[in-house]
Amino acid sequence: MILTARYVLPISGPHIEHGAVLVRGTRIAEVGTLDELRARHPGEEVRDFGQSALMPGFVDCHTHMEFTVFRGLVTDSPYTQWKMRLLALQERLDVADWEDSARLGALEAVRSGITTVADITPSGASARAAAEAGLRGVVYREVATMRKRDVPDVLARASEDIAAWNEIDSRGLLTIGIAPHSPYACHPELFGRVAEKATAEGLKVATHLAGSRDEYDFVKYGSSAIATDFEDKTSWTEAGWLPTGVSPVRYLLNWGFFDAPEILAVHCVQVDDDDIAILAQCGVSVAYCARCNARLAMGVAPLREFTRNRLMLGLGTDSPASSPTMDFFDEMRFGLMLQRAVSGEPGFFTARTFMRLATVWGARALGLGEQVGTLEEGKEADIIAVDLSRSHQVPTEDPYAALVHTSHQDNVLMTMVAGKMLYDAGAWTTLDPAALLARAVPIRAKLRG
């Protein structure tokens, strides 16, 4: 099938006006102008998306789809207060609730043009939802304990789940990794053991790191709200926690965590130049979650310094519990404007740069750059079409600027993963939106309870 639109954005090169993409099976066979592809393939079916842009699907480098039903429940609270209230509410849900919540997140991801997710989950609900929806992704099995004696059991259970989750997806679109939650929720030995396990088994790794001032002060000084509010939840006092005198990044370095391959560090807002140098030297990728970080008063990631140090970067929506939507256009737009506001002219990023962050750079950050992130011959056919014909978008001079500054998730016309359309012309092909939205009502009632 030939897909065509007013603009084709390969990302790896200049955009093509009146461009087209030939899809064969699960892969992209050719990219060029519509006239060129029609001439070479006169009998091929053509799908014309009109005044729109065809581009690679978005790569969401950090999310928790199973928290979708918590959307809007805990608002106007800084990070530690928000986290404590969320932990209390979580206890009200059963296994079926978590599964349906994750499906609801997958539904929104597909609608938003997200084709690859990097999801951290302790339950596996996100892995099952992603597989049902037909999404590509890296799903990290979350591990956490502050008790040294529990580390072997925690890792043993994680190993069992990783083996089971690897059987979930028959299309081979999911990769299963492992994720120690954060420095304030994991005994240091857990970080070291995860690094050893990941190195031995070739697992991708993720962790929440340097995400708030409370976390920074807890690790370095042994103080902050985390030191009091999280005591019962994490058993850190039983673990004999002592102030380390170093930053969270340096703390994980000291315990050998960065020896693991393919590490994704989420947030990294409370970092200095030395921390950034460590992340760069260790080849750590960073997920930039601008809306979540701002909404929970966590801080602002120093994106200019990250790029100067050549860190691999991607964008993440985080969970709908911490960001209001999984709208990737909102994530790009807010993340771009925030960087311009705090950095001034020296930190001026362009719309085209943020399109790279949302696609190819995010794919590289997850170790998937050879498969997705650009529209090129041989790449997986993970493609979206975005309408640019609305009154707030016309006339369009620069498609990159129009996508970043004027578009939103409702402008997505089509979402395709590995050559299969998951959303097309207002209809989902793999999920039942009516059933999922109806199921969300009683779950939400439980949470309000």
CSV table of C-alpha atoms in Angstrom, one decimal:
chain,number,residue,atom,x,y,z
A,1,MET,CA,0.0,0.0,0.0
A,2,ILE,CA,1.1,3.5,-0.8
A,3,LEU,CA,0.4,6.1,1.9
A,4,THR,CA,0.4,9.7,0.8
A,5,ALA,CA,-0.1,13.2,2.2
A,6,ARG,CA,0.7,16.8,1.6
A,7,TYR,CA,3.8,16.4,3.8
A,8,VAL,CA,6.0,13.4,4.5
A,9,LEU,CA,8.5,13.8,7.3
A,10,PRO,CA,11.2,11.2,7.2
A,11,ILE,CA,12.9,12.9,10.1
A,12,SER,CA,16.2,11.5,8.8
A,13,GLY,CA,16.1,14.1,6.0
A,14,PRO,CA,14.1,17.1,4.6
A,15,HIS,CA,10.4,16.8,4.5
A,16,ILE,CA,8.8,15.9,1.1
A,17,GLU,CA,5.9,17.8,-0.2
A,18,HIS,CA,3.2,15.6,-1.8
A,19,GLY,CA,5.2,12.7,-0.5
A,20,ALA,CA,4.4,9.0,-0.2
A,21,VAL,CA,5.5,5.9,1.7
A,22,LEU,CA,5.3,2.4,0.3
A,23,VAL,CA,4.5,-0.2,3.0
A,24,ARG,CA,5.1,-3.9,2.3
A,25,GLY,CA,4.2,-6.3,5.1
A,26,THR,CA,5.6,-4.9,8.4
A,27,ARG,CA,8.2,-2.6,6.8
A,28,ILE,CA,8.8,0.5,4.8
A,29,ALA,CA,9.8,-0.4,1.2
A,30,GLU,CA,10.2,3.1,-0.3
A,31,VAL,CA,9.9,6.8,0.5
A,32,GLY,CA,9.6,9.5,-2.1
A,33,THR,CA,7.1,11.7,-3.9
A,34,LEU,CA,3.7,10.3,-4.8
A,35,ASP,CA,4.5,10.7,-8.5
A,36,GLU,CA,7.7,8.7,-8.2
A,37,LEU,CA,6.1,5.8,-6.3
A,38,ARG,CA,3.0,5.7,-8.5
A,39,ALA,CA,5.3,5.5,-11.6
A,40,ARG,CA,7.2,2.6,-10.1
A,41,HIS,CA,4.2,0.8,-8.7
A,42,PRO,CA,1.3,1.6,-11.0
A,43,GLY,CA,-1.0,-1.1,-9.6
A,44,GLU,CA,-0.5,-0.4,-5.9
A,45,GLU,CA,-3.4,0.7,-3.7
A,46,VAL,CA,-3.1,4.4,-2.7
A,47,ARG,CA,-4.4,5.8,0.6
A,48,ASP,CA,-4.4,9.6,0.5
A,49,PHE,CA,-4.5,11.5,3.8
A,50,GLY,CA,-4.8,14.9,2.1
A,51,GLN,CA,-3.7,18.0,3.9
A,52,SER,CA,-1.8,16.1,6.6
A,53,ALA,CA,1.6,15.0,7.6
A,54,LEU,CA,2.9,11.4,7.5
A,55,MET,CA,5.7,10.8,10.0
A,56,PRO,CA,7.2,8.2,12.3
A,57,GLY,CA,5.0,7.3,15.3
A,58,PHE,CA,5.9,8.9,18.6
A,59,VAL,CA,8.3,7.1,21.0
A,60,ASP,CA,7.1,7.6,24.6
A,61,CYS,CA,10.2,7.0,26.6
A,62,HIS,CA,8.4,6.9,30.0
A,63,THR,CA,4.9,6.1,31.1
A,64,HIS,CA,2.9,4.0,33.5
A,65,MET,CA,-0.3,3.1,31.5
A,66,GLU,CA,-1.8,1.1,34.4
A,67,PHE,CA,-2.2,4.4,36.3
A,68,THR,CA,-4.6,5.9,33.8
A,69,VAL,CA,-7.7,5.7,36.0
A,70,PHE,CA,-5.9,8.0,38.5
A,71,ARG,CA,-6.0,10.8,36.0
A,72,GLY,CA,-7.0,14.1,37.8
A,73,LEU,CA,-7.5,12.5,41.2
A,74,VAL,CA,-4.5,13.9,43.0
A,75,THR,CA,-3.9,17.5,41.8
A,76,ASP,CA,-2.2,20.6,43.2
A,77,SER,CA,0.3,18.6,45.3
A,78,PRO,CA,4.1,18.6,45.1
A,79,TYR,CA,5.8,15.3,44.4
A,80,THR,CA,6.1,13.7,47.8
A,81,GLN,CA,2.6,14.6,48.9
A,82,TRP,CA,1.3,13.4,45.5
A,83,LYS,CA,3.2,10.1,45.9
A,84,MET,CA,1.9,9.4,49.3
A,85,ARG,CA,-1.8,10.1,48.4
A,86,LEU,CA,-1.3,7.9,45.3
A,87,LEU,CA,0.1,5.0,47.4
A,88,ALA,CA,-2.9,5.1,49.6
A,89,LEU,CA,-5.4,5.0,46.7
A,90,GLN,CA,-3.6,2.2,45.0
A,91,GLU,CA,-4.7,-0.3,47.7
A,92,ARG,CA,-8.3,0.1,46.6
A,93,LEU,CA,-7.8,-1.6,43.2
A,94,ASP,CA,-7.8,-5.3,42.3
A,95,VAL,CA,-6.0,-7.1,39.5
A,96,ALA,CA,-8.8,-6.6,37.0
A,97,ASP,CA,-8.9,-2.9,37.7
A,98,TRP,CA,-5.2,-2.5,37.0
A,99,GLU,CA,-5.6,-4.5,33.8
A,100,ASP,CA,-8.4,-2.3,32.5
A,101,SER,CA,-6.6,0.9,33.6
A,102,ALA,CA,-3.6,-0.2,31.5
A,103,ARG,CA,-5.9,-0.9,28.5
A,104,LEU,CA,-7.4,2.6,28.8
A,105,GLY,CA,-3.8,4.0,28.7
A,106,ALA,CA,-3.0,1.9,25.6
A,107,LEU,CA,-6.2,3.2,24.0
A,108,GLU,CA,-5.1,6.8,24.6
A,109,ALA,CA,-1.5,6.1,23.4
A,110,VAL,CA,-2.8,4.7,20.1
A,111,ARG,CA,-5.2,7.7,19.7
A,112,SER,CA,-2.3,10.1,20.4
A,113,GLY,CA,0.0,8.7,17.7
A,114,ILE,CA,2.3,6.9,20.1
A,115,THR,CA,3.6,3.7,18.6
A,116,THR,CA,6.3,2.8,21.0
A,117,VAL,CA,6.0,2.9,24.8
A,118,ALA,CA,8.6,2.5,27.6
A,119,ASP,CA,6.5,1.5,30.5
A,120,ILE,CA,7.5,0.6,34.1
A,121,THR,CA,5.2,-1.7,35.9
A,122,PRO,CA,5.3,-4.1,38.9
A,123,SER,CA,2.2,-6.1,37.8
A,124,GLY,CA,2.7,-6.6,34.0
A,125,ALA,CA,-0.7,-5.1,33.2
A,126,SER,CA,1.0,-2.6,30.9
A,127,ALA,CA,2.7,-5.4,29.0
A,128,ARG,CA,-0.6,-7.2,28.4
A,129,ALA,CA,-2.3,-4.0,27.4
A,130,ALA,CA,0.4,-3.0,25.0
A,131,ALA,CA,0.3,-6.5,23.4
A,132,GLU,CA,-3.5,-6.4,23.1
A,133,ALA,CA,-3.4,-2.9,21.5
A,134,GLY,CA,-0.6,-3.8,19.1
A,135,LEU,CA,1.9,-1.3,20.4
A,136,ARG,CA,5.7,-1.7,20.2
A,137,GLY,CA,7.4,-1.2,23.5
A,138,VAL,CA,10.0,-1.8,26.2
A,139,VAL,CA,8.2,-2.9,29.4
A,140,TYR,CA,10.3,-2.8,32.5
A,141,ARG,CA,9.5,-5.1,35.5
A,142,GLU,CA,9.7,-2.8,38.5
A,143,VAL,CA,11.6,-4.0,41.6
A,144,ALA,CA,11.8,-2.3,45.0
A,145,THR,CA,12.9,-3.1,48.5
A,146,MET,CA,14.9,-1.3,51.2
A,147,ARG,CA,15.5,-4.5,53.1
A,148,LYS,CA,18.8,-6.1,52.1
A,149,ARG,CA,17.6,-9.5,53.2
A,150,ASP,CA,14.7,-9.3,50.7
A,151,VAL,CA,16.8,-8.6,47.6
A,152,PRO,CA,17.3,-12.2,46.5
A,153,ASP,CA,13.5,-12.9,46.7
A,154,VAL,CA,12.6,-9.7,44.9
A,155,LEU,CA,15.0,-10.6,42.1
A,156,ALA,CA,13.8,-14.2,41.9
A,157,ARG,CA,10.1,-13.0,41.5
A,158,ALA,CA,11.2,-10.5,38.9
A,159,SER,CA,13.0,-13.2,37.0
A,160,GLU,CA,9.8,-15.4,36.9
A,161,ASP,CA,7.8,-12.4,35.7
A,162,ILE,CA,10.3,-11.5,33.0
A,163,ALA,CA,10.2,-15.0,31.6
A,164,ALA,CA,6.4,-15.0,31.6
A,165,TRP,CA,6.1,-11.5,30.1
A,166,ASN,CA,8.3,-12.5,27.3
A,167,GLU,CA,5.6,-14.9,26.2
A,168,ILE,CA,2.8,-12.3,26.1
A,169,ASP,CA,3.4,-10.8,22.7
A,170,SER,CA,3.2,-13.1,19.7
A,171,ARG,CA,4.3,-10.4,17.2
A,172,GLY,CA,7.7,-9.8,18.8
A,173,LEU,CA,7.0,-6.1,19.4
A,174,LEU,CA,7.7,-6.1,23.1
A,175,THR,CA,11.1,-6.2,24.9
A,176,ILE,CA,11.1,-6.9,28.6
A,177,GLY,CA,13.5,-5.2,30.9
A,178,ILE,CA,14.0,-4.5,34.6
A,179,ALA,CA,13.6,-1.3,36.7
A,180,PRO,CA,14.7,-0.6,40.3
A,181,HIS,CA,12.2,2.0,41.2
A,182,SER,CA,14.4,4.8,42.6
A,183,PRO,CA,17.2,5.5,45.1
A,184,TYR,CA,14.7,6.2,47.9
A,185,ALA,CA,12.8,2.9,47.4
A,186,CYS,CA,15.7,0.4,46.8
A,187,HIS,CA,18.4,-0.9,49.0
A,188,PRO,CA,21.8,-0.1,47.3
A,189,GLU,CA,22.5,-3.8,46.9
A,190,LEU,CA,19.5,-4.1,44.7
A,191,PHE,CA,21.0,-1.7,42.3
A,192,GLY,CA,24.2,-3.6,42.2
A,193,ARG,CA,22.4,-7.0,41.7
A,194,VAL,CA,20.2,-5.5,39.0
A,195,ALA,CA,23.3,-4.3,37.1
A,196,GLU,CA,24.8,-7.8,37.3
A,197,LYS,CA,21.6,-9.5,36.2
A,198,ALA,CA,21.1,-7.1,33.3
A,199,THR,CA,24.7,-7.5,32.1
A,200,ALA,CA,24.5,-11.3,32.3
A,201,GLU,CA,21.1,-11.5,30.6
A,202,GLY,CA,21.2,-8.6,28.2
A,203,LEU,CA,18.3,-6.8,29.9
A,204,LYS,CA,17.4,-3.2,29.3
A,205,VAL,CA,17.2,-1.2,32.5
A,206,ALA,CA,15.3,1.9,33.7
A,207,THR,CA,15.1,3.8,36.9
A,208,HIS,CA,13.6,7.0,38.3
A,209,LEU,CA,16.6,9.2,39.1
A,210,ALA,CA,17.2,12.7,40.6
A,211,GLY,CA,13.5,13.4,40.1
A,212,SER,CA,12.9,15.8,43.0
A,213,ARG,CA,14.6,17.9,45.6
A,214,ASP,CA,13.2,15.7,48.3
A,215,GLU,CA,14.9,12.7,46.7
A,216,TYR,CA,18.2,14.6,46.4
A,217,ASP,CA,18.1,15.7,50.0
A,218,PHE,CA,17.1,12.3,51.3
A,219,VAL,CA,20.0,10.6,49.5
A,220,LYS,CA,22.6,13.2,50.3
A,221,TYR,CA,21.6,14.5,53.7
A,222,GLY,CA,19.1,11.9,55.0
A,223,SER,CA,16.4,14.6,55.4
A,224,SER,CA,13.4,15.8,53.5
A,225,ALA,CA,9.7,14.7,53.4
A,226,ILE,CA,10.8,11.3,52.1
A,227,ALA,CA,12.7,10.7,55.3
A,228,THR,CA,9.5,10.9,57.3
A,229,ASP,CA,6.5,10.3,54.9
A,230,PHE,CA,8.0,7.2,53.3
A,231,GLU,CA,9.3,5.6,56.4
A,232,ASP,CA,6.4,3.0,56.7
A,233,LYS,CA,6.1,2.4,53.0
A,234,THR,CA,9.8,1.8,52.3
A,235,SER,CA,11.2,0.6,55.6
A,236,TRP,CA,14.2,2.7,55.1
A,237,THR,CA,14.8,3.1,58.8
A,238,GLU,CA,14.9,-0.7,59.2
A,239,ALA,CA,17.5,-0.7,56.4
A,240,GLY,CA,19.7,1.5,58.6
A,241,TRP,CA,19.8,4.3,56.1
A,242,LEU,CA,22.5,6.9,56.6
A,243,PRO,CA,23.1,10.1,54.6
A,244,THR,CA,25.5,9.4,51.7
A,245,GLY,CA,26.9,12.9,51.2
A,246,VAL,CA,26.6,12.5,47.5
A,247,SER,CA,24.0,13.2,44.8
A,248,PRO,CA,21.6,10.4,43.7
A,249,VAL,CA,23.6,10.0,40.4
A,250,ARG,CA,26.9,9.6,42.3
A,251,TYR,CA,25.2,7.3,44.8
A,252,LEU,CA,24.2,4.9,42.0
A,253,LEU,CA,27.6,5.1,40.4
A,254,ASN,CA,29.2,4.1,43.7
A,255,TRP,CA,27.1,1.0,43.8
A,256,GLY,CA,28.0,-0.1,40.3
A,257,PHE,CA,24.5,0.4,38.8
A,258,PHE,CA,25.8,2.2,35.7
A,259,ASP,CA,27.8,-0.9,34.8
A,260,ALA,CA,24.5,-2.3,33.4
A,261,PRO,CA,23.9,-2.0,29.6
A,262,GLU,CA,21.2,0.2,28.1
A,263,ILE,CA,20.1,2.2,31.1
A,264,LEU,CA,17.3,4.7,30.8
A,265,ALA,CA,17.2,7.3,33.6
A,266,VAL,CA,13.9,9.0,34.1
A,267,HIS,CA,13.6,12.7,35.0
A,268,CYS,CA,17.2,13.8,36.0
A,269,VAL,CA,16.1,17.3,37.0
A,270,GLN,CA,18.2,17.5,40.2
A,271,VAL,CA,21.6,17.1,38.6
A,272,ASP,CA,24.8,19.2,38.3
A,273,ASP,CA,27.6,19.3,35.8
A,274,ASP,CA,29.4,16.4,37.5
A,275,ASP,CA,26.3,14.3,37.5
A,276,ILE,CA,25.7,15.0,33.8
A,277,ALA,CA,29.3,14.1,33.0
A,278,ILE,CA,28.8,10.7,34.8
A,279,LEU,CA,25.7,10.0,32.9
A,280,ALA,CA,27.4,10.8,29.6
A,281,GLN,CA,30.5,8.7,30.4
A,282,CYS,CA,28.4,5.7,31.4
A,283,GLY,CA,26.2,5.9,28.2
A,284,VAL,CA,23.0,6.5,30.2
A,285,SER,CA,19.9,7.7,28.3
A,286,VAL,CA,17.5,10.2,29.8
A,287,ALA,CA,13.7,10.5,29.5
A,288,TYR,CA,12.6,14.2,29.7
A,289,CYS,CA,9.1,14.4,31.3
A,290,ALA,CA,8.6,18.2,31.2
A,291,ARG,CA,4.9,18.3,32.1
A,292,CYS,CA,5.1,15.9,35.0
A,293,ASN,CA,8.2,17.6,36.4
A,294,ALA,CA,6.5,21.0,36.3
A,295,ARG,CA,3.1,19.9,37.6
A,296,LEU,CA,4.6,18.2,40.7
A,297,ALA,CA,7.2,21.0,41.3
A,298,MET,CA,10.1,18.5,40.7
A,299,GLY,CA,12.3,20.8,38.7
A,300,VAL,CA,13.4,21.4,35.1
A,301,ALA,CA,15.8,19.1,33.3
A,302,PRO,CA,18.9,20.9,31.9
A,303,LEU,CA,18.3,19.9,28.4
A,304,ARG,CA,20.9,22.1,26.8
A,305,GLU,CA,23.6,20.7,29.1
A,306,PHE,CA,22.4,17.2,28.2
A,307,THR,CA,22.7,17.8,24.5
A,308,ARG,CA,26.1,19.5,25.0
A,309,ASN,CA,27.3,16.3,26.7
A,310,ARG,CA,25.8,14.2,23.9
A,311,LEU,CA,23.4,12.2,26.1
A,312,MET,CA,20.8,10.2,24.3
A,313,LEU,CA,17.4,11.8,25.1
A,314,GLY,CA,13.8,11.1,24.5
A,315,LEU,CA,10.4,12.5,25.7
A,316,GLY,CA,8.1,10.8,28.2
A,317,THR,CA,4.5,11.6,29.2
A,318,ASP,CA,4.9,9.8,32.5
A,319,SER,CA,1.7,8.4,34.0
A,320,PRO,CA,-1.7,10.0,33.5
A,321,ALA,CA,-1.8,10.2,37.3
A,322,SER,CA,1.0,12.8,37.1
A,323,SER,CA,0.3,14.4,33.7
A,324,PRO,CA,-3.2,15.1,32.6
A,325,THR,CA,-3.0,13.4,29.2
A,326,MET,CA,-0.7,11.2,27.0
A,327,ASP,CA,-0.9,13.9,24.3
A,328,PHE,CA,2.5,13.9,22.8
A,329,PHE,CA,1.9,17.2,21.0
A,330,ASP,CA,1.3,18.8,24.4
A,331,GLU,CA,4.5,17.1,25.7
A,332,MET,CA,6.6,18.5,22.8
A,333,ARG,CA,5.0,21.9,23.0
A,334,PHE,CA,5.3,22.4,26.8
A,335,GLY,CA,8.8,20.9,26.9
A,336,LEU,CA,10.0,23.2,24.1
A,337,MET,CA,8.5,26.3,25.6
A,338,LEU,CA,9.8,25.5,29.1
A,339,GLN,CA,13.3,25.2,27.9
A,340,ARG,CA,13.2,28.4,26.0
A,341,ALA,CA,11.7,30.2,29.0
A,342,VAL,CA,14.3,29.0,31.6
A,343,SER,CA,17.4,29.0,29.3
A,344,GLY,CA,16.8,32.1,27.2
A,345,GLU,CA,18.5,32.4,23.8
A,346,PRO,CA,21.4,30.2,24.7
A,347,GLY,CA,19.0,27.3,25.3
A,348,PHE,CA,16.8,28.0,22.3
A,349,PHE,CA,15.4,24.7,20.9
A,350,THR,CA,13.6,24.5,17.6
A,351,ALA,CA,10.4,22.6,16.7
A,352,ARG,CA,12.4,20.3,14.4
A,353,THR,CA,14.7,19.4,17.3
A,354,PHE,CA,11.7,18.4,19.4
A,355,MET,CA,10.3,16.3,16.6
A,356,ARG,CA,13.6,14.4,16.6
A,357,LEU,CA,13.3,14.0,20.4
A,358,ALA,CA,9.8,12.6,20.0
A,359,THR,CA,10.8,10.1,17.3
A,360,VAL,CA,14.3,9.1,16.4
A,361,TRP,CA,16.2,10.3,19.4
A,362,GLY,CA,13.7,8.6,21.7
A,363,ALA,CA,14.1,5.4,19.7
A,364,ARG,CA,17.9,5.6,20.1
A,365,ALA,CA,17.5,6.2,23.8
A,366,LEU,CA,15.6,2.9,24.1
A,367,GLY,CA,18.1,1.1,21.8
A,368,LEU,CA,15.5,0.8,19.0
A,369,GLY,CA,17.0,3.3,16.6
A,370,GLU,CA,17.8,0.7,14.0
A,371,GLN,CA,14.1,-0.4,13.9
A,372,VAL,CA,12.0,2.8,14.3
A,373,GLY,CA,12.0,6.5,14.6
A,374,THR,CA,12.4,7.5,11.0
A,375,LEU,CA,10.7,6.8,7.7
A,376,GLU,CA,13.4,5.0,5.8
A,377,GLU,CA,13.6,1.9,3.5
A,378,GLY,CA,13.9,-1.2,5.7
A,379,LYS,CA,12.6,0.4,8.9
A,380,GLU,CA,9.5,-1.0,10.7
A,381,ALA,CA,6.3,0.6,9.3
A,382,ASP,CA,5.4,2.5,12.5
A,383,ILE,CA,3.7,5.5,10.9
A,384,ILE,CA,1.1,8.1,11.9
A,385,ALA,CA,-0.9,10.6,9.9
A,386,VAL,CA,-1.7,14.0,11.5
A,387,ASP,CA,-4.3,16.3,10.1
A,388,LEU,CA,-3.0,19.9,9.3
A,389,SER,CA,-6.2,21.2,7.7
A,390,ARG,CA,-8.0,22.7,10.7
A,391,SER,CA,-8.6,26.4,11.0
A,392,HIS,CA,-5.9,26.8,13.7
A,393,GLN,CA,-3.3,25.2,11.4
A,394,VAL,CA,-4.0,26.8,8.0
A,395,PRO,CA,-2.0,28.1,6.2
A,396,THR,CA,0.9,25.9,7.0
A,397,GLU,CA,4.3,27.2,6.2
A,398,ASP,CA,6.5,24.8,8.2
A,399,PRO,CA,5.1,21.4,8.9
A,400,TYR,CA,7.4,20.9,11.9
A,401,ALA,CA,6.2,24.1,13.6
A,402,ALA,CA,2.6,23.3,12.8
A,403,LEU,CA,2.9,19.9,14.4
A,404,VAL,CA,4.6,21.1,17.5
A,405,HIS,CA,2.9,24.4,18.0
A,406,THR,CA,-0.7,23.9,16.7
A,407,SER,CA,-1.5,20.2,16.8
A,408,HIS,CA,-3.0,17.9,19.5
A,409,GLN,CA,-3.9,14.2,19.8
A,410,ASP,CA,-7.4,14.7,18.2
A,411,ASN,CA,-5.6,15.6,15.0
A,412,VAL,CA,-4.2,12.1,14.6
A,413,LEU,CA,-5.9,10.4,11.7
A,414,MET,CA,-4.1,7.1,11.6
A,415,THR,CA,-1.7,5.1,13.8
A,416,MET,CA,0.2,2.1,12.3
A,417,VAL,CA,2.6,-0.2,14.0
A,418,ALA,CA,4.6,-2.8,12.0
A,419,GLY,CA,2.3,-2.3,9.0
A,420,LYS,CA,-0.9,-2.8,10.9
A,421,MET,CA,-3.4,0.1,11.4
A,422,LEU,CA,-4.3,0.3,15.1
A,423,TYR,CA,-6.4,3.4,14.7
A,424,ASP,CA,-7.9,4.7,11.4
A,425,ALA,CA,-10.5,7.3,10.6
A,426,GLY,CA,-11.9,7.4,14.1
A,427,ALA,CA,-12.0,3.7,14.7
A,428,TRP,CA,-9.7,1.4,16.8
A,429,THR,CA,-9.0,-2.0,15.3
A,430,THR,CA,-7.6,-3.8,18.3
A,431,LEU,CA,-9.3,-2.2,21.4
A,432,ASP,CA,-13.0,-1.5,22.2
A,433,PRO,CA,-13.1,2.1,23.5
A,434,ALA,CA,-16.8,2.1,24.5
A,435,ALA,CA,-16.2,-1.0,26.7
A,436,LEU,CA,-13.0,0.4,28.3
A,437,LEU,CA,-14.6,3.8,29.0
A,438,ALA,CA,-17.6,2.2,30.6
A,439,ARG,CA,-15.3,0.0,32.7
A,440,ALA,CA,-13.4,3.1,34.0
A,441,VAL,CA,-16.6,4.4,35.7
A,442,PRO,CA,-16.8,1.8,38.5
A,443,ILE,CA,-13.0,1.8,39.0
A,444,ARG,CA,-13.1,5.5,39.5
A,445,ALA,CA,-15.9,5.1,42.0
A,446,LYS,CA,-13.7,2.8,44.0
A,447,LEU,CA,-10.9,5.4,44.1
A,448,ARG,CA,-13.3,8.1,45.2
A,449,GLY,CA,-14.7,5.7,47.8
